[in-house]
Tab-separated table of C-alpha atoms in Angstrom:
chain	number	residue	atom	x	y	z
Y	25	MET	CA	0.051	-0.018	-0.188
Y	26	LYS	CA	2.690	2.316	0.938
Y	27	GLN	CA	4.393	1.855	-2.645
Y	28	HIS	CA	0.987	2.632	-4.078
Y	29	VAL	CA	0.982	5.926	-2.194
Y	30	VAL	CA	4.396	6.817	-3.317
Y	31	TYR	CA	3.607	5.960	-6.914
Y	32	ILE	CA	0.559	8.150	-6.892
Y	33	LEU	CA	2.452	11.127	-5.404
Y	34	LEU	CA	5.105	10.708	-7.949
Y	35	LEU	CA	2.463	10.920	-10.680
Y	36	LEU	CA	0.961	13.858	-9.289
Y	37	SER	CA	4.351	15.616	-9.492
Y	38	ILE	CA	4.702	14.690	-13.113
Y	39	PHE	CA	1.165	15.345	-14.515
Y	40	THR	CA	-0.235	18.347	-13.030
Y	41	SER	CA	-3.559	20.210	-13.598
Y	42	CYS	CA	-2.449	23.914	-13.641
Y	43	SER	CA	-4.561	26.547	-12.248
Y	44	SER	CA	-2.642	29.708	-13.077
Y	45	GLY	CA	-5.180	31.195	-15.251
Y	46	SER	CA	-5.476	31.337	-18.972
Y	47	LYS	CA	-3.171	34.437	-19.640
Y	48	LYS	CA	-0.649	32.178	-21.329
Y	49	GLY	CA	2.029	34.651	-19.847
Y	50	GLY	CA	1.206	36.946	-22.572
Y	51	VAL	CA	2.880	34.725	-25.034
Y	52	ALA	CA	0.850	34.612	-28.486
Y	53	ALA	CA	0.706	31.050	-30.293
Y	54	SER	CA	3.336	30.657	-32.774
Y	55	TYR	CA	0.758	29.092	-35.084
Y	56	SER	CA	-2.582	26.941	-34.812
Y	57	ASP	CA	-3.030	23.603	-36.815
Y	58	THR	CA	-5.510	23.690	-39.575
Y	59	ILE	CA	-8.365	21.123	-38.729
Y	60	ARG	CA	-10.377	20.671	-42.007
Y	61	TYR	CA	-13.229	18.592	-41.006
Y	62	ALA	CA	-13.413	17.824	-37.180
Y	63	ALA	CA	-15.393	20.385	-35.190
Y	64	GLY	CA	-14.425	18.972	-31.887
Y	65	PHE	CA	-10.614	20.050	-31.134
Y	66	THR	CA	-8.089	22.837	-31.755
Y	67	VAL	CA	-4.461	22.895	-31.752
Y	68	LYS	CA	-2.303	25.951	-30.880
Y	69	HIS	CA	1.562	25.735	-30.819
Y	70	TYR	CA	3.509	27.979	-28.256
Y	71	PRO	CA	7.333	28.100	-27.966
Y	72	SER	CA	7.466	25.504	-24.993
Y	73	TYR	CA	4.213	23.634	-25.099
Y	74	ARG	CA	1.157	22.880	-27.317
Y	75	GLU	CA	-2.455	23.446	-26.129
Y	76	VAL	CA	-5.125	21.215	-27.221
Y	77	GLU	CA	-8.742	21.935	-26.636
Y	78	VAL	CA	-11.624	19.563	-26.946
Y	79	ARG	CA	-14.985	21.196	-27.157
Y	80	ASP	CA	-17.950	19.942	-25.055
Y	81	PRO	CA	-19.852	17.986	-27.706
Y	82	TRP	CA	-23.221	18.516	-25.783
Y	83	ASP	CA	-22.642	22.396	-25.266
Y	84	SER	CA	-20.569	23.896	-28.032
Y	85	SER	CA	-20.095	27.143	-25.985
Y	86	LYS	CA	-18.048	25.162	-23.519
Y	87	ILE	CA	-14.678	23.532	-23.371
Y	88	LEU	CA	-14.686	19.792	-22.315
Y	89	GLN	CA	-10.995	19.794	-21.627
Y	90	ARG	CA	-7.792	21.591	-22.185
Y	91	TYR	CA	-4.505	19.698	-22.425
Y	92	ILE	CA	-1.081	21.395	-22.161
Y	93	LEU	CA	1.508	19.041	-23.853
Y	94	VAL	CA	5.022	19.445	-22.832
Y	95	ASP	CA	8.060	17.433	-23.865
Y	96	ARG	CA	8.826	14.828	-21.381
Y	97	THR	CA	12.591	15.320	-21.783
Y	98	LYS	CA	12.220	19.146	-20.678
Y	99	ASP	CA	11.271	21.142	-17.539
Y	100	ILE	CA	7.820	22.175	-17.122
Y	101	PRO	CA	7.596	25.961	-18.048
Y	102	SER	CA	6.610	28.055	-15.024
Y	103	ASP	CA	3.775	29.891	-16.363
Y	104	LEU	CA	1.263	27.664	-18.090
Y	105	PRO	CA	-2.305	28.235	-18.884
Y	106	GLN	CA	-5.105	26.417	-17.074
Y	107	GLY	CA	-5.471	22.805	-18.180
Y	108	VAL	CA	-4.129	19.082	-17.784
Y	109	VAL	CA	-0.340	19.140	-18.217
Y	110	VAL	CA	0.607	15.970	-20.173
Y	111	ARG	CA	4.191	14.933	-20.832
Y	112	VAL	CA	4.723	13.733	-24.293
Y	113	PRO	CA	5.209	11.304	-25.809
Y	114	VAL	CA	2.970	9.436	-23.673
Y	115	LYS	CA	4.205	6.054	-22.330
Y	116	ARG	CA	2.382	3.155	-20.376
Y	117	LEU	CA	-1.097	4.019	-21.582
Y	118	ALA	CA	-4.534	2.623	-20.551
Y	119	VAL	CA	-7.025	2.419	-23.149
Y	120	TYR	CA	-10.958	1.935	-22.724
Y	121	SER	CA	-11.927	1.518	-26.441
Y	122	SER	CA	-11.189	-0.804	-29.053
Y	123	VAL	CA	-11.444	1.990	-31.690
Y	124	HIS	CA	-8.715	3.801	-30.011
Y	125	CYS	CA	-6.683	0.634	-29.913
Y	126	SER	CA	-6.942	0.584	-33.710
Y	127	MET	CA	-5.846	4.178	-33.865
Y	128	LEU	CA	-2.863	3.634	-31.877
Y	129	GLU	CA	-2.056	0.443	-33.990
Y	130	GLN	CA	-2.188	2.821	-37.177
Y	131	LEU	CA	0.165	5.267	-35.705
Y	132	GLN	CA	2.428	2.268	-34.643
Y	133	VAL	CA	2.329	3.179	-30.911
Y	134	ALA	CA	0.228	0.234	-29.643
Y	135	ASN	CA	3.317	-1.017	-27.941
Y	136	GLU	CA	2.794	1.808	-25.369
Y	137	VAL	CA	-0.443	0.228	-24.405
Y	138	VAL	CA	-0.129	-1.457	-20.965
Y	139	GLY	CA	-3.765	-2.138	-20.156
Y	140	VAL	CA	-7.181	-2.274	-21.856
Y	141	CYS	CA	-10.805	-2.583	-20.719
Y	142	GLU	CA	-12.923	-5.251	-22.293
Y	143	PRO	CA	-10.217	-7.121	-24.291
Y	144	ARG	CA	-12.782	-9.347	-25.689
Y	145	TYR	CA	-13.990	-6.625	-28.048
Y	146	ILE	CA	-10.314	-5.841	-29.231
Y	147	ASP	CA	-9.174	-7.152	-32.570
Y	148	SER	CA	-5.737	-5.462	-32.794
Y	149	PRO	CA	-3.206	-8.231	-33.215
Y	150	ILE	CA	-0.710	-6.281	-31.150
Y	151	ILE	CA	-3.018	-5.738	-28.313
Y	152	GLN	CA	-4.080	-9.409	-28.257
Y	153	LYS	CA	-0.658	-10.644	-28.442
Y	154	GLY	CA	0.308	-8.446	-25.427
Y	155	ILE	CA	-2.664	-9.879	-23.312
Y	156	GLN	CA	-1.699	-13.368	-24.065
Y	157	ALA	CA	2.039	-12.667	-23.142
Y	158	GLY	CA	1.093	-10.787	-20.052
Y	159	SER	CA	2.419	-7.404	-21.030
Y	160	VAL	CA	-0.986	-5.841	-21.538
Y	161	ALA	CA	-3.325	-6.019	-18.642
Y	162	ASP	CA	-7.094	-6.739	-18.572
Y	163	LEU	CA	-8.516	-3.806	-16.630
Y	164	GLY	CA	-12.017	-5.156	-16.667
Y	165	GLU	CA	-15.320	-3.205	-17.761
Y	166	ALA	CA	-14.852	0.405	-19.132
Y	167	THR	CA	-17.738	1.388	-16.715
Y	168	SER	CA	-15.826	0.108	-13.619
Y	169	PRO	CA	-12.176	-0.365	-14.332
Y	170	ASN	CA	-9.869	-2.030	-12.077
Y	171	VAL	CA	-7.826	1.161	-10.740
Y	172	GLU	CA	-5.754	-1.033	-8.352
Y	173	LYS	CA	-4.362	-2.873	-11.320
Y	174	MET	CA	-3.732	0.609	-13.127
Y	175	ILE	CA	-1.376	1.354	-10.194
Y	176	ASP	CA	0.372	-1.998	-10.237
Y	177	ILE	CA	1.199	-1.622	-13.805
Y	178	ASN	CA	2.354	1.994	-13.531
Y	179	VAL	CA	-0.149	3.543	-15.913
Y	180	GLU	CA	0.837	7.088	-16.944
Y	181	ALA	CA	-2.239	8.162	-18.638
Y	182	ILE	CA	-5.803	6.883	-19.863
Y	183	LEU	CA	-7.406	7.366	-23.172
Y	184	VAL	CA	-11.227	7.310	-23.038
Y	185	SER	CA	-14.582	8.166	-24.879
Y	186	PRO	CA	-16.409	10.774	-23.007
Y	187	PHE	CA	-20.012	10.620	-22.435
Y	188	GLU	CA	-22.625	13.250	-21.337
Y	189	ASN	CA	-22.895	13.980	-17.600
Y	190	ALA	CA	-20.699	11.010	-16.830
Y	191	GLY	CA	-17.363	10.916	-14.918
Y	192	TYR	CA	-14.674	8.127	-14.550
Y	193	GLY	CA	-15.219	7.249	-11.014
Y	194	PRO	CA	-12.197	6.163	-9.089
Y	195	ALA	CA	-9.830	6.489	-12.054
Y	196	GLU	CA	-10.101	10.378	-11.553
Y	197	LYS	CA	-8.672	10.056	-8.138
Y	198	LEU	CA	-5.354	8.553	-9.442
Y	199	GLY	CA	-4.217	12.067	-10.520
Y	200	LEU	CA	-3.484	10.701	-14.174
Y	201	PRO	CA	-4.260	12.624	-17.325
Y	202	ILE	CA	-7.543	11.439	-18.668
Y	203	ILE	CA	-7.402	12.149	-22.478
Y	204	GLU	CA	-10.996	12.505	-23.685
Y	205	CYS	CA	-11.232	11.457	-27.176
Y	206	ALA	CA	-14.649	12.577	-28.578
Y	207	ASP	CA	-14.314	11.447	-32.054
Y	208	TYR	CA	-17.703	9.578	-32.201
Y	209	MET	CA	-19.594	12.648	-31.521
Y	210	GLU	CA	-18.553	14.114	-34.982
Y	211	ALA	CA	-21.433	14.538	-37.510
Y	212	THR	CA	-19.323	13.904	-40.681
Y	213	PRO	CA	-17.248	10.910	-41.591
Y	214	LEU	CA	-14.106	12.728	-42.413
Y	215	GLY	CA	-14.671	14.790	-39.256
Y	216	ARG	CA	-14.419	11.694	-37.231
Y	217	ALA	CA	-11.593	10.218	-39.139
Y	218	GLU	CA	-9.437	13.344	-38.603
Y	219	TRP	CA	-9.520	12.699	-34.766
Y	220	ILE	CA	-6.444	10.409	-35.606
Y	221	ARG	CA	-4.596	13.674	-35.712
Y	222	PHE	CA	-5.746	14.580	-32.129
Y	223	VAL	CA	-4.396	11.215	-30.617
Y	224	ALA	CA	-1.189	11.517	-32.626
Y	225	LEU	CA	-0.417	14.733	-30.772
Y	226	PHE	CA	0.102	12.830	-27.484
Y	227	PHE	CA	2.546	10.493	-29.209
Y	228	GLU	CA	4.481	13.093	-31.337
Y	229	LYS	CA	3.213	11.240	-34.335
Y	230	GLU	CA	1.462	14.287	-36.179
Y	231	GLU	CA	3.321	13.541	-39.530
Y	232	ALA	CA	2.378	9.990	-39.552
Y	233	ALA	CA	-1.406	11.022	-38.610
Y	234	GLN	CA	-1.482	13.648	-41.317
Y	235	ARG	CA	-0.327	11.092	-44.043
Y	236	ILE	CA	-2.928	8.590	-42.781
Y	237	PHE	CA	-5.826	11.305	-42.920
Y	238	ASN	CA	-4.601	12.590	-46.235
Y	239	ASP	CA	-4.949	9.275	-47.705
Y	240	THR	CA	-8.320	8.455	-46.175
Y	241	GLU	CA	-9.576	12.032	-47.279
Y	242	LYS	CA	-8.553	11.581	-50.869
Y	243	ALA	CA	-10.006	7.986	-51.189
Y	244	TYR	CA	-13.293	9.209	-49.680
Y	245	LEU	CA	-13.556	12.022	-51.835
Y	246	ASP	CA	-12.795	10.099	-55.003
Y	247	ILE	CA	-15.554	7.617	-54.168
Y	248	LYS	CA	-18.142	10.283	-53.350
Y	249	GLN	CA	-17.341	11.922	-56.559
Y	250	LEU	CA	-18.008	8.671	-58.427
Y	251	ALA	CA	-21.480	8.493	-56.994
Y	252	ALA	CA	-22.083	12.189	-57.534
Y	253	GLY	CA	-23.394	11.899	-60.958
Y	254	VAL	CA	-26.031	9.095	-60.510
Y	255	THR	CA	-29.313	9.875	-61.920
Y	256	SER	CA	-31.422	7.567	-59.819
Y	257	ARG	CA	-31.103	7.535	-56.084
Y	258	PRO	CA	-32.507	4.546	-54.163
Y	259	THR	CA	-34.188	5.074	-50.665
Y	260	VAL	CA	-32.600	3.437	-47.791
Y	261	LEU	CA	-33.537	2.409	-44.083
Y	262	SER	CA	-31.099	1.413	-41.433
Y	263	GLU	CA	-30.707	-0.541	-38.282
Y	264	LYS	CA	-33.414	-2.792	-36.644
Y	265	LYS	CA	-35.347	-2.604	-33.278
Y	266	PHE	CA	-33.598	-3.047	-30.066
Y	267	GLY	CA	-35.833	-3.789	-27.199
Y	268	ALA	CA	-38.778	-1.533	-27.421
Y	269	SER	CA	-37.206	1.149	-29.629
Y	270	TRP	CA	-35.693	1.535	-32.958
Y	271	PHE	CA	-32.704	3.966	-32.786
Y	272	VAL	CA	-32.834	5.792	-36.211
Y	273	PRO	CA	-29.833	7.876	-37.340
Y	274	CYS	CA	-30.966	11.579	-37.758
Y	275	GLY	CA	-30.641	13.464	-40.646
Y	276	ASP	CA	-27.385	15.345	-39.846
Y	277	SER	CA	-25.807	12.212	-38.406
Y	278	TYR	CA	-22.608	10.430	-39.481
Y	279	MET	CA	-24.569	7.543	-41.256
Y	280	ALA	CA	-26.853	10.075	-42.986
Y	281	THR	CA	-23.937	11.732	-44.589
Y	282	LEU	CA	-22.561	8.670	-45.737
Y	283	TYR	CA	-25.902	7.427	-47.433
Y	284	ALA	CA	-26.066	10.680	-49.219
Y	285	ASP	CA	-22.443	10.545	-50.366
Y	286	ALA	CA	-23.048	7.054	-51.614
Y	287	GLY	CA	-25.931	8.352	-53.934
Y	288	ALA	CA	-28.918	7.268	-51.719
Y	289	ASP	CA	-31.816	9.059	-50.170
Y	290	TYR	CA	-32.000	8.288	-46.556
Y	291	MET	CA	-35.938	7.726	-45.311
Y	292	PHE	CA	-35.169	9.839	-42.076
Y	293	ALA	CA	-33.057	12.655	-43.599
Y	294	ASP	CA	-35.561	15.135	-42.342
Y	295	LEU	CA	-35.144	14.130	-38.581
Y	296	PRO	CA	-33.290	16.781	-36.905
Y	297	GLY	CA	-30.100	16.249	-35.159
Y	298	SER	CA	-26.835	14.613	-35.502
Y	299	GLY	CA	-27.227	11.617	-33.218
Y	300	SER	CA	-29.712	8.847	-33.061
Y	301	LYS	CA	-33.173	8.941	-31.912
Y	302	PRO	CA	-35.433	6.107	-30.600
Y	303	LEU	CA	-38.647	5.610	-32.438
Y	304	SER	CA	-41.490	3.156	-32.243
Y	305	PHE	CA	-41.613	0.397	-34.601
Y	306	GLU	CA	-44.859	1.609	-35.854
Y	307	THR	CA	-43.326	4.997	-36.594
Y	308	VAL	CA	-40.346	3.539	-38.566
Y	309	LEU	CA	-42.812	1.329	-40.502
Y	310	ASP	CA	-44.998	4.001	-41.460
Y	311	LYS	CA	-42.239	6.299	-42.662
Y	312	ALA	CA	-40.000	3.524	-44.210
Y	313	MET	CA	-42.007	0.784	-45.332
Y	314	HIS	CA	-41.247	1.397	-48.862
Y	315	ALA	CA	-37.691	2.069	-48.673
Y	316	ASP	CA	-35.757	0.383	-51.699
Y	317	TYR	CA	-32.975	-0.900	-49.212
Y	318	TRP	CA	-32.520	-1.853	-45.708
Y	319	LEU	CA	-29.001	-2.096	-44.004
Y	320	ILE	CA	-28.613	-4.105	-40.835
Y	321	LYS	CA	-25.691	-4.554	-38.356
Y	322	PHE	CA	-25.785	-7.261	-35.750
Y	323	ASN	CA	-22.907	-9.285	-33.841
Y	324	LEU	CA	-23.929	-12.994	-33.982
Y	325	ALA	CA	-21.970	-16.470	-34.285
Y	326	ASP	CA	-23.993	-17.234	-37.506
Y	327	ASP	CA	-24.991	-14.875	-40.339
Y	328	MET	CA	-28.804	-13.942	-40.299
Y	329	ASN	CA	-31.268	-14.882	-42.993
Y	330	TYR	CA	-34.741	-13.728	-43.816
Y	331	LEU	CA	-36.117	-16.664	-41.862
Y	332	ALA	CA	-34.072	-15.727	-38.755
Y	333	LEU	CA	-34.979	-12.022	-39.212
Y	334	GLN	CA	-38.612	-12.628	-39.413
Y	335	THR	CA	-38.334	-15.179	-36.391
Y	336	GLU	CA	-36.731	-12.542	-34.215
Y	337	TYR	CA	-39.841	-10.085	-35.076
Y	338	LYS	CA	-42.607	-11.167	-37.341
Y	339	PRO	CA	-43.698	-7.561	-38.429
Y	340	TYR	CA	-40.217	-7.017	-40.066
Y	341	ALA	CA	-41.641	-8.870	-43.147
Y	342	SER	CA	-44.074	-5.878	-43.629
Y	343	PHE	CA	-41.140	-3.811	-45.236
Y	344	ASP	CA	-40.729	-3.814	-49.093
Y	345	ALA	CA	-36.999	-4.311	-48.713
Y	346	PHE	CA	-37.836	-7.675	-46.772
Y	347	LYS	CA	-40.500	-8.566	-49.498
Y	348	ASN	CA	-38.003	-7.720	-52.347
Y	349	LYS	CA	-34.921	-9.343	-50.799
Y	350	LYS	CA	-33.088	-5.993	-50.754
Y	351	ILE	CA	-31.661	-6.341	-47.216
Y	352	TYR	CA	-27.840	-6.214	-46.670
Y	353	TYR	CA	-26.123	-6.859	-43.552
Y	354	THR	CA	-22.670	-6.597	-41.620
Y	355	ASN	CA	-21.850	-9.144	-38.883
Y	356	THR	CA	-19.533	-7.222	-36.720
Y	357	GLY	CA	-18.474	-10.184	-34.887
Y	358	LYS	CA	-16.835	-11.561	-38.247
Y	359	VAL	CA	-15.436	-8.168	-39.766
Y	360	PRO	CA	-13.539	-5.272	-38.132
Y	361	TYR	CA	-16.348	-2.747	-38.735
Y	362	TYR	CA	-16.439	-0.738	-35.591
Y	363	GLU	CA	-12.427	-0.818	-35.402
Y	364	GLU	CA	-11.795	0.285	-39.155
Y	365	VAL	CA	-14.785	2.590	-39.932
Y	366	PRO	CA	-14.170	5.601	-37.804
Y	367	MET	CA	-10.588	6.060	-39.279
Y	368	HIS	CA	-11.293	4.765	-42.795
Y	369	PRO	CA	-14.813	5.766	-43.724
Y	370	ASP	CA	-13.882	5.449	-47.188
Y	371	TYR	CA	-13.992	1.563	-46.732
Y	372	LEU	CA	-17.591	1.876	-45.832
Y	373	LEU	CA	-18.617	4.336	-48.505
Y	374	LYS	CA	-17.395	2.151	-51.038
Y	375	ASP	CA	-19.466	-0.847	-49.772
Y	376	LEU	CA	-22.546	1.433	-49.902
Y	377	VAL	CA	-21.766	2.540	-53.432
Y	378	TRP	CA	-21.628	-1.145	-54.364
Y	379	ILE	CA	-24.967	-1.739	-52.769
Y	380	PHE	CA	-26.746	1.155	-54.446
Y	381	HIS	CA	-25.032	1.413	-57.486
Y	382	PRO	CA	-23.345	-1.983	-58.364
Y	383	GLU	CA	-22.577	-0.737	-61.935
Y	384	LEU	CA	-20.062	1.905	-60.601
Y	385	LEU	CA	-17.727	-0.726	-58.902
Y	386	PRO	CA	-17.752	-3.773	-61.320
Y	387	GLY	CA	-16.053	-6.766	-59.830
Y	388	TYR	CA	-15.776	-5.229	-56.313
Y	389	LYS	CA	-15.725	-7.439	-53.438
Y	390	PRO	CA	-17.417	-5.632	-50.327
Y	391	ARG	CA	-15.315	-5.314	-47.150
Y	392	TYR	CA	-18.226	-5.404	-44.697
Y	393	PHE	CA	-21.725	-5.926	-46.154
Y	394	SER	CA	-23.273	-8.959	-47.728
Y	395	ARG	CA	-26.673	-9.501	-49.251
Y	396	MET	CA	-29.023	-11.492	-47.128
Y	397	MET	CA	-29.848	-14.819	-48.376
Y	398	ASP	CA	-33.121	-16.812	-47.916
């Protein structure tokens, strides 16, 4: 126990939440990074540190967090703005999300991960190899991680996805920097993909992140342009009932943007908002009964067919897409959909263009989606 207390005090001396005000010592930023699509973060460069601000996704007038990035080989400047000081490049990281493990793998810094939550959902070969070898610890569930184990393995920082009105429990008392990566709240595919540049800042991998993002941007825009000239735009419905509700992506959401860019008309494009909204089955049926296509995601040991779908909920057979055999699915238990799509929306966009306009991609083999069989 004594060693744990000493360790916490040592961490507190390394990672400090400064409260000296926001004057920045009167020093003007040398320059600010140009963020092309992401609305959720900004980056300013000063002579002896970088300032990274994450906007509150639920209240755009507020800042969710401000990070002050200081070279770990240098002394901490005496006059810093208010924020969480992080010594970079970060070492010995704990990660709560499989998506962020994939980002770190793309940046070739996954070897800095020493602990993860819910490893059963992580597909990264590097992380899985580390878990099997004992170099990456299983920290339990993301909602209640094992903070004692974090202390035991000398975690220096934690990478998380923030949620509205939710804290991080006992982890907040460790005095560690909690890096809140709000990429999933971006409304556009390229906006979310650009968050790899945010993560890269903490590992001094900005150039690598820029190359990755530039490649993604070009591929996405090329595919979007391919579908821009279509003369016929089919209608599309997505997801399925979960419990008593059907969570429908809103009209300004990530998925609605992808459908539009793939040359389709989304049935709920007029639903305001950038997230998802729970609707009753009857509301969805009334609005989207005649949609040309229906896209479904699930995580099952076996792929779903029409009989299994109707067995799950008999009224599904009322949709035209069911009757006309135009349902496409992705089994996320078999393909790395959630790990890849946030950084590479171009992969998903190409699948969607193949579904809606197969003539534009002759010979293409889809990465995620398959046509549902009888």
